[in-house]
mmCIF file of C-alpha atoms in Angstrom:
data_model
loop_
_atom_site.group_PDB
_atom_site.id
_atom_site.type_symbol
_atom_site.label_atom_id
_atom_site.label_comp_id
_atom_site.label_asym_id
_atom_site.label_seq_id
_atom_site.Cartn_x
_atom_site.Cartn_y
_atom_site.Cartn_z
ATOM 1 C CA UNK V 1 13.412 3.025 8.741
ATOM 2 C CA UNK V 2 9.822 3.270 9.469
ATOM 3 C CA UNK V 3 8.088 1.335 12.271
ATOM 4 C CA UNK V 4 6.875 -1.766 10.506
ATOM 5 C CA UNK V 5 5.158 -5.244 11.534
ATOM 6 C CA UNK V 6 6.474 -8.625 10.462
ATOM 7 C CA UNK V 7 5.510 -11.001 13.000
ATOM 8 C CA UNK V 8 1.968 -12.780 11.924
ATOM 9 C CA UNK V 9 0.767 -12.824 15.273
ATOM 10 C CA UNK V 10 1.874 -8.948 16.064
ATOM 11 C CA UNK V 11 0.228 -8.105 12.732
ATOM 12 C CA UNK V 12 -2.907 -10.166 13.920
ATOM 13 C CA UNK V 13 -3.152 -8.675 17.301
ATOM 14 C CA UNK V 14 -2.611 -5.139 16.111
ATOM 15 C CA UNK V 15 -5.783 -5.254 13.601
ATOM 16 C CA UNK V 16 -7.992 -6.795 16.434
ATOM 17 C CA UNK V 17 -6.867 -4.432 19.046
ATOM 18 C CA UNK V 18 -7.292 -1.536 16.214
ATOM 19 C CA UNK V 19 -10.051 0.913 16.866
ATOM 20 C CA UNK V 20 -12.029 0.342 13.391
ATOM 21 C CA UNK V 21 -12.445 3.518 11.591
ATOM 22 C CA UNK V 22 -15.235 4.930 9.069
ATOM 23 C CA UNK V 23 -13.887 8.225 8.263
ATOM 24 C CA UNK V 24 -16.134 10.521 5.742
ATOM 25 C CA UNK V 25 -16.482 13.556 4.349
ATOM 26 C CA UNK V 26 -19.945 15.139 4.626
ATOM 27 C CA UNK V 27 -20.878 18.224 2.456
ATOM 28 C CA UNK V 28 -23.715 19.634 4.192
ATOM 29 C CA UNK V 29 -26.381 22.718 2.995
ATOM 30 C CA UNK V 30 -26.700 25.541 5.940
ATOM 31 C CA UNK V 31 -24.962 27.571 8.291
ATOM 32 C CA UNK V 32 -23.057 25.833 11.212
ATOM 33 C CA UNK V 33 -20.364 26.757 13.726
ATOM 34 C CA UNK V 34 -17.969 24.082 14.856
ATOM 35 C CA UNK V 35 -19.656 23.709 17.849
ATOM 36 C CA UNK V 36 -22.509 21.956 15.905
ATOM 37 C CA UNK V 37 -20.093 19.202 15.221
ATOM 38 C CA UNK V 38 -17.960 18.636 18.161
ATOM 39 C CA UNK V 39 -15.373 16.275 17.889
ATOM 40 C CA UNK V 40 -15.346 16.806 13.886
ATOM 41 C CA UNK V 41 -13.271 18.856 11.686
ATOM 42 C CA UNK V 42 -15.647 21.728 9.929
ATOM 43 C CA UNK V 43 -14.859 24.113 6.828
ATOM 44 C CA UNK V 44 -17.960 26.202 6.914
ATOM 45 C CA UNK V 45 -19.107 28.813 4.084
ATOM 46 C CA UNK V 46 -21.810 30.543 3.215
ATOM 47 C CA UNK V 47 -25.148 28.398 3.530
ATOM 48 C CA UNK V 48 -22.698 25.289 3.524
ATOM 49 C CA UNK V 49 -20.096 23.389 5.386
ATOM 50 C CA UNK V 50 -17.735 20.403 4.722
ATOM 51 C CA UNK V 51 -17.235 18.374 7.628
ATOM 52 C CA UNK V 52 -14.545 15.468 8.286
ATOM 53 C CA UNK V 53 -15.332 12.969 11.023
ATOM 54 C CA UNK V 54 -16.375 9.029 11.880
ATOM 55 C CA UNK V 55 -19.388 8.404 10.293
ATOM 56 C CA UNK V 56 -21.620 7.828 13.134
ATOM 57 C CA UNK V 57 -20.353 10.861 14.917
ATOM 58 C CA UNK V 58 -21.495 13.019 12.132
ATOM 59 C CA UNK V 59 -24.975 11.181 11.711
ATOM 60 C CA UNK V 60 -25.643 11.799 15.322
ATOM 61 C CA UNK V 61 -24.947 15.457 14.851
ATOM 62 C CA UNK V 62 -26.801 15.917 11.844
ATOM 63 C CA UNK V 63 -29.934 13.935 13.569
ATOM 64 C CA UNK V 64 -29.533 16.580 16.853
ATOM 65 C CA UNK V 65 -29.346 19.737 14.418
ATOM 66 C CA UNK V 66 -32.388 17.966 12.497
ATOM 67 C CA UNK V 67 -30.703 18.510 9.120
ATOM 68 C CA UNK V 68 -32.389 17.805 5.900
ATOM 69 C CA UNK V 69 -30.649 14.506 4.609
ATOM 70 C CA UNK V 70 -31.414 15.434 1.236
ATOM 71 C CA UNK V 71 -28.879 18.238 1.458
ATOM 72 C CA UNK V 72 -26.423 16.368 2.321
ATOM 73 C CA UNK V 73 -23.612 14.053 0.732
ATOM 74 C CA UNK V 74 -21.388 11.885 1.845
ATOM 75 C CA UNK V 75 -17.989 10.812 0.757
ATOM 76 C CA UNK V 76 -16.762 7.332 1.887
ATOM 77 C CA UNK V 77 -13.782 5.333 0.701
ATOM 78 C CA UNK V 78 -13.723 2.342 3.695
ATOM 79 C CA UNK V 79 -15.741 0.671 6.528
ATOM 80 C CA UNK V 80 -14.593 -0.292 9.768
ATOM 81 C CA UNK V 81 -11.278 -0.056 8.238
ATOM 82 C CA UNK V 82 -8.563 -1.656 11.048
ATOM 83 C CA UNK V 83 -5.127 -0.152 9.166
ATOM 84 C CA UNK V 84 -4.674 3.386 8.598
ATOM 85 C CA UNK V 85 -2.456 4.458 5.366
ATOM 86 C CA UNK V 86 0.997 5.125 6.026
ATOM 87 C CA UNK V 87 1.998 8.742 6.269
ATOM 88 C CA UNK V 88 4.310 9.542 3.661
ATOM 89 C CA UNK V 89 4.780 13.046 4.053
ATOM 90 C CA UNK V 90 8.399 12.458 5.546
ATOM 91 C CA UNK V 91 9.347 9.918 2.858
ATOM 92 C CA UNK V 92 12.319 10.151 0.795
ATOM 93 C CA UNK V 93 10.772 8.201 -2.034
ATOM 94 C CA UNK V 94 8.712 9.019 -5.060
ATOM 95 C CA UNK V 95 4.582 7.892 -4.671
ATOM 96 C CA UNK V 96 2.585 8.672 -7.545
ATOM 97 C CA UNK V 97 -1.213 9.408 -7.337
ATOM 98 C CA UNK V 98 -3.268 6.515 -6.815
ATOM 99 C CA UNK V 99 -0.837 4.182 -5.040
ATOM 100 C CA UNK V 100 -2.140 2.725 -1.566
ATOM 101 C CA UNK V 101 0.201 1.610 1.056
ATOM 102 C CA UNK V 102 -0.853 0.967 4.574
ATOM 103 C CA UNK V 103 0.700 1.582 7.765
ATOM 104 C CA UNK V 104 3.621 -0.687 9.310
ATOM 105 C CA UNK V 105 5.336 -0.987 6.283
ATOM 106 C CA UNK V 106 8.747 0.003 5.504
ATOM 107 C CA UNK V 107 9.678 2.514 2.417
ATOM 108 C CA UNK V 108 13.610 2.782 1.435
ATOM 109 C CA UNK V 109 15.210 5.619 -0.183
ATOM 110 C CA UNK V 110 14.720 6.447 -3.473
ATOM 111 C CA UNK V 111 11.698 3.889 -3.835
ATOM 112 C CA UNK V 112 9.330 4.666 -6.309
ATOM 113 C CA UNK V 113 5.871 3.689 -6.079
ATOM 114 C CA UNK V 114 3.851 3.547 -9.348
ATOM 115 C CA UNK V 115 0.083 4.594 -9.972
ATOM 116 C CA UNK V 116 -2.095 1.936 -8.557
ATOM 117 C CA UNK V 117 0.267 -0.107 -6.608
ATOM 118 C CA UNK V 118 -0.907 -1.636 -3.430
ATOM 119 C CA UNK V 119 1.749 -2.886 -0.342
ATOM 120 C CA UNK V 120 -0.076 -4.222 2.533
ATOM 121 C CA UNK V 121 1.070 -3.976 5.882
ATOM 122 C CA UNK V 122 4.522 -5.781 6.963
ATOM 123 C CA UNK V 123 5.967 -5.388 3.611
ATOM 124 C CA UNK V 124 9.468 -3.915 2.686
ATOM 125 C CA UNK V 125 10.861 -2.301 0.088
ATOM 126 C CA UNK V 126 14.403 -1.907 -0.493
ATOM 127 C CA UNK V 127 16.331 1.046 -1.674
ATOM 128 C CA UNK V 128 15.887 2.584 -5.240
ATOM 129 C CA UNK V 129 13.123 -0.429 -5.701
ATOM 130 C CA UNK V 130 10.477 0.334 -8.260
ATOM 131 C CA UNK V 131 6.758 -1.116 -7.813
ATOM 132 C CA UNK V 132 5.240 -0.315 -11.077
ATOM 133 C CA UNK V 133 1.745 0.476 -12.194
ATOM 134 C CA UNK V 134 -0.994 -2.001 -10.153
ATOM 135 C CA UNK V 135 1.614 -4.097 -8.681
ATOM 136 C CA UNK V 136 0.484 -5.674 -5.518
ATOM 137 C CA UNK V 137 2.933 -6.519 -2.692
ATOM 138 C CA UNK V 138 1.013 -8.226 -0.048
ATOM 139 C CA UNK V 139 1.422 -8.476 3.499
ATOM 140 C CA UNK V 140 5.132 -9.347 4.988
ATOM 141 C CA UNK V 141 6.382 -9.022 1.365
ATOM 142 C CA UNK V 142 10.132 -8.506 1.402
ATOM 143 C CA UNK V 143 11.904 -6.536 -1.355
ATOM 144 C CA UNK V 144 15.367 -6.256 -1.549
ATOM 145 C CA UNK V 145 17.288 -3.139 -3.162
ATOM 146 C CA UNK V 146 17.529 -2.140 -6.710
ATOM 147 C CA UNK V 147 14.444 -4.339 -7.927
ATOM 148 C CA UNK V 148 11.718 -3.629 -10.460
ATOM 149 C CA UNK V 149 8.435 -4.962 -9.731
ATOM 150 C CA UNK V 150 6.267 -4.915 -13.045
ATOM 151 C CA UNK V 151 2.943 -3.711 -13.653
ATOM 152 C CA UNK V 152 0.252 -5.670 -12.685
ATOM 153 C CA UNK V 153 2.635 -8.466 -10.869
ATOM 154 C CA UNK V 154 1.532 -9.842 -7.594
ATOM 155 C CA UNK V 155 4.042 -10.648 -4.699
ATOM 156 C CA UNK V 156 1.816 -12.955 -2.587
ATOM 157 C CA UNK V 157 1.126 -11.999 0.898
ATOM 158 C CA UNK V 158 0.997 -13.913 3.900
ATOM 159 C CA UNK V 159 -0.860 -13.375 6.947
ATOM 160 C CA UNK V 160 -2.367 -16.761 7.266
ATOM 161 C CA UNK V 161 -1.810 -19.523 8.078
ATOM 162 C CA UNK V 162 0.885 -17.838 10.234
ATOM 163 C CA UNK V 163 3.408 -20.698 10.041
ATOM 164 C CA UNK V 164 3.774 -19.991 5.738
ATOM 165 C CA UNK V 165 7.150 -17.945 5.178
ATOM 166 C CA UNK V 166 6.639 -14.352 3.316
ATOM 167 C CA UNK V 167 7.630 -13.942 -0.286
ATOM 168 C CA UNK V 168 11.397 -12.904 -0.487
ATOM 169 C CA UNK V 169 12.894 -10.754 -3.598
ATOM 170 C CA UNK V 170 16.494 -10.641 -3.056
ATOM 171 C CA UNK V 171 18.471 -7.391 -4.067
ATOM 172 C CA UNK V 172 18.539 -6.459 -8.191
ATOM 173 C CA UNK V 173 15.669 -8.625 -8.934
ATOM 174 C CA UNK V 174 13.377 -7.757 -11.928
ATOM 175 C CA UNK V 175 9.829 -9.202 -11.845
ATOM 176 C CA UNK V 176 7.965 -9.148 -15.212
ATOM 177 C CA UNK V 177 4.757 -7.555 -15.835
ATOM 178 C CA UNK V 178 1.568 -9.487 -14.283
ATOM 179 C CA UNK V 179 3.837 -12.253 -12.984
ATOM 180 C CA UNK V 180 3.052 -13.871 -9.690
ATOM 181 C CA UNK V 181 5.023 -14.982 -6.961
ATOM 182 C CA UNK V 182 3.503 -17.642 -4.707
ATOM 183 C CA UNK V 183 3.861 -17.804 -0.998
ATOM 184 C CA UNK V 184 6.948 -18.807 0.760
ATOM 185 C CA UNK V 185 9.231 -18.307 -2.231
ATOM 186 C CA UNK V 186 12.506 -16.623 -2.536
ATOM 187 C CA UNK V 187 13.802 -15.220 -5.704
ATOM 188 C CA UNK V 188 17.851 -14.949 -5.724
ATOM 189 C CA UNK V 189 19.818 -11.872 -6.114
ATOM 190 C CA UNK V 190 20.043 -10.544 -10.148
ATOM 191 C CA UNK V 191 17.357 -13.135 -11.313
ATOM 192 C CA UNK V 192 14.619 -12.174 -13.967
ATOM 193 C CA UNK V 193 11.101 -13.692 -13.592
ATOM 194 C CA UNK V 194 9.783 -13.197 -17.004
ATOM 195 C CA UNK V 195 6.078 -11.374 -17.907
ATOM 196 C CA UNK V 196 3.086 -13.446 -17.162
ATOM 197 C CA UNK V 197 5.256 -16.429 -14.976
ATOM 198 C CA UNK V 198 4.196 -18.174 -12.114
ATOM 199 C CA UNK V 199 6.456 -19.041 -9.531
ATOM 200 C CA UNK V 200 5.967 -21.635 -7.148
ATOM 201 C CA UNK V 201 9.627 -22.434 -5.828
ATOM 202 C CA UNK V 202 12.629 -20.894 -4.639
ATOM 203 C CA UNK V 203 14.795 -19.404 -7.969
ATOM 204 C CA UNK V 204 18.196 -19.071 -7.385
ATOM 205 C CA UNK V 205 20.467 -16.213 -8.302
ATOM 206 C CA UNK V 206 21.494 -15.097 -11.593
ATOM 207 C CA UNK V 207 19.099 -17.017 -13.861
ATOM 208 C CA UNK V 208 15.820 -16.426 -15.746
ATOM 209 C CA UNK V 209 12.651 -18.186 -15.119
ATOM 210 C CA UNK V 210 9.579 -18.408 -17.183
ATOM 211 C CA UNK V 211 6.331 -20.294 -17.601
ATOM 212 C CA UNK V 212 3.367 -21.291 -15.431
ATOM 213 C CA UNK V 213 4.793 -22.698 -13.004
ATOM 214 C CA UNK V 214 7.953 -20.992 -13.839
ATOM 215 C CA UNK V 215 11.082 -23.125 -14.683
ATOM 216 C CA UNK V 216 14.796 -21.748 -15.661
ATOM 217 C CA UNK V 217 15.270 -21.320 -18.892
ATOM 218 C CA UNK V 218 18.811 -19.803 -18.925
ATOM 219 C CA UNK V 219 21.633 -18.399 -17.213
ATOM 220 C CA UNK V 220 21.496 -14.742 -16.876
ATOM 221 C CA UNK V 221 23.958 -13.360 -19.331
ATOM 222 C CA UNK V 222 25.124 -9.562 -20.532
ATOM 223 C CA UNK V 223 22.435 -9.481 -23.160
ATOM 224 C CA UNK V 224 19.671 -10.401 -20.492
ATOM 225 C CA UNK V 225 21.443 -7.684 -17.958
ATOM 226 C CA UNK V 226 21.091 -4.804 -20.749
ATOM 227 C CA UNK V 227 17.719 -5.619 -21.542
ATOM 228 C CA UNK V 228 16.748 -5.303 -17.512
ATOM 229 C CA UNK V 229 18.846 -2.307 -16.783
ATOM 230 C CA UNK V 230 17.759 -0.436 -13.917
ATOM 231 C CA UNK V 231 17.772 3.471 -14.480
ATOM 232 C CA UNK V 232 19.025 5.570 -11.447
ATOM 233 C CA UNK V 233 17.222 8.672 -13.243
ATOM 234 C CA UNK V 234 14.229 7.067 -12.298
ATOM 235 C CA UNK V 235 14.687 7.229 -8.803
ATOM 236 C CA UNK V 236 15.910 10.509 -8.349
#
């Protein structure tokens, strides 16, 4: 299991005490050597360089070197960021391009994270669960095993107020596309949340809910189970 934080006070302290970072990539015209950009990562070519490092440090070096700023291009994707992205190299999971997973998140075995999904600090994703395209799992959101969180769905996060209980999705749950599960809600094992539903209160196990606000429309039956089947082949 990855190291991850679940207590809101610990998360808040972590963010407060974190070194805020603005990492940039700078493409610079001219011939340079590593000593020109001490504290940065330099890749030099013929009359150009690519420099990785903190924005303020690179700018200080460029000023010291009297570099013509018309020949510099910056690529920046964050400013004073407190939470780095999760190191996914060793995960036993399938992470597709464009997914954003912040540090201190637990990702179980054979999880699938699709394009554009966002998973915030303190979240936990159980084994063989799929987070579909553009879905959001907010801070401290807990997703069980063998679940499917549909495209564009939102599992609300909870950092403040810290007394609020995070969303808990139990095992074998299907959350339909563009559904929203609000703070403090627990969805019971094996239940189905219809597409576009807004879930404002706990859902018992083994039922289907729909609507805004979501209401129980039936007990999950064999027909519903066949329509919401999880495919293991997608998780290999």
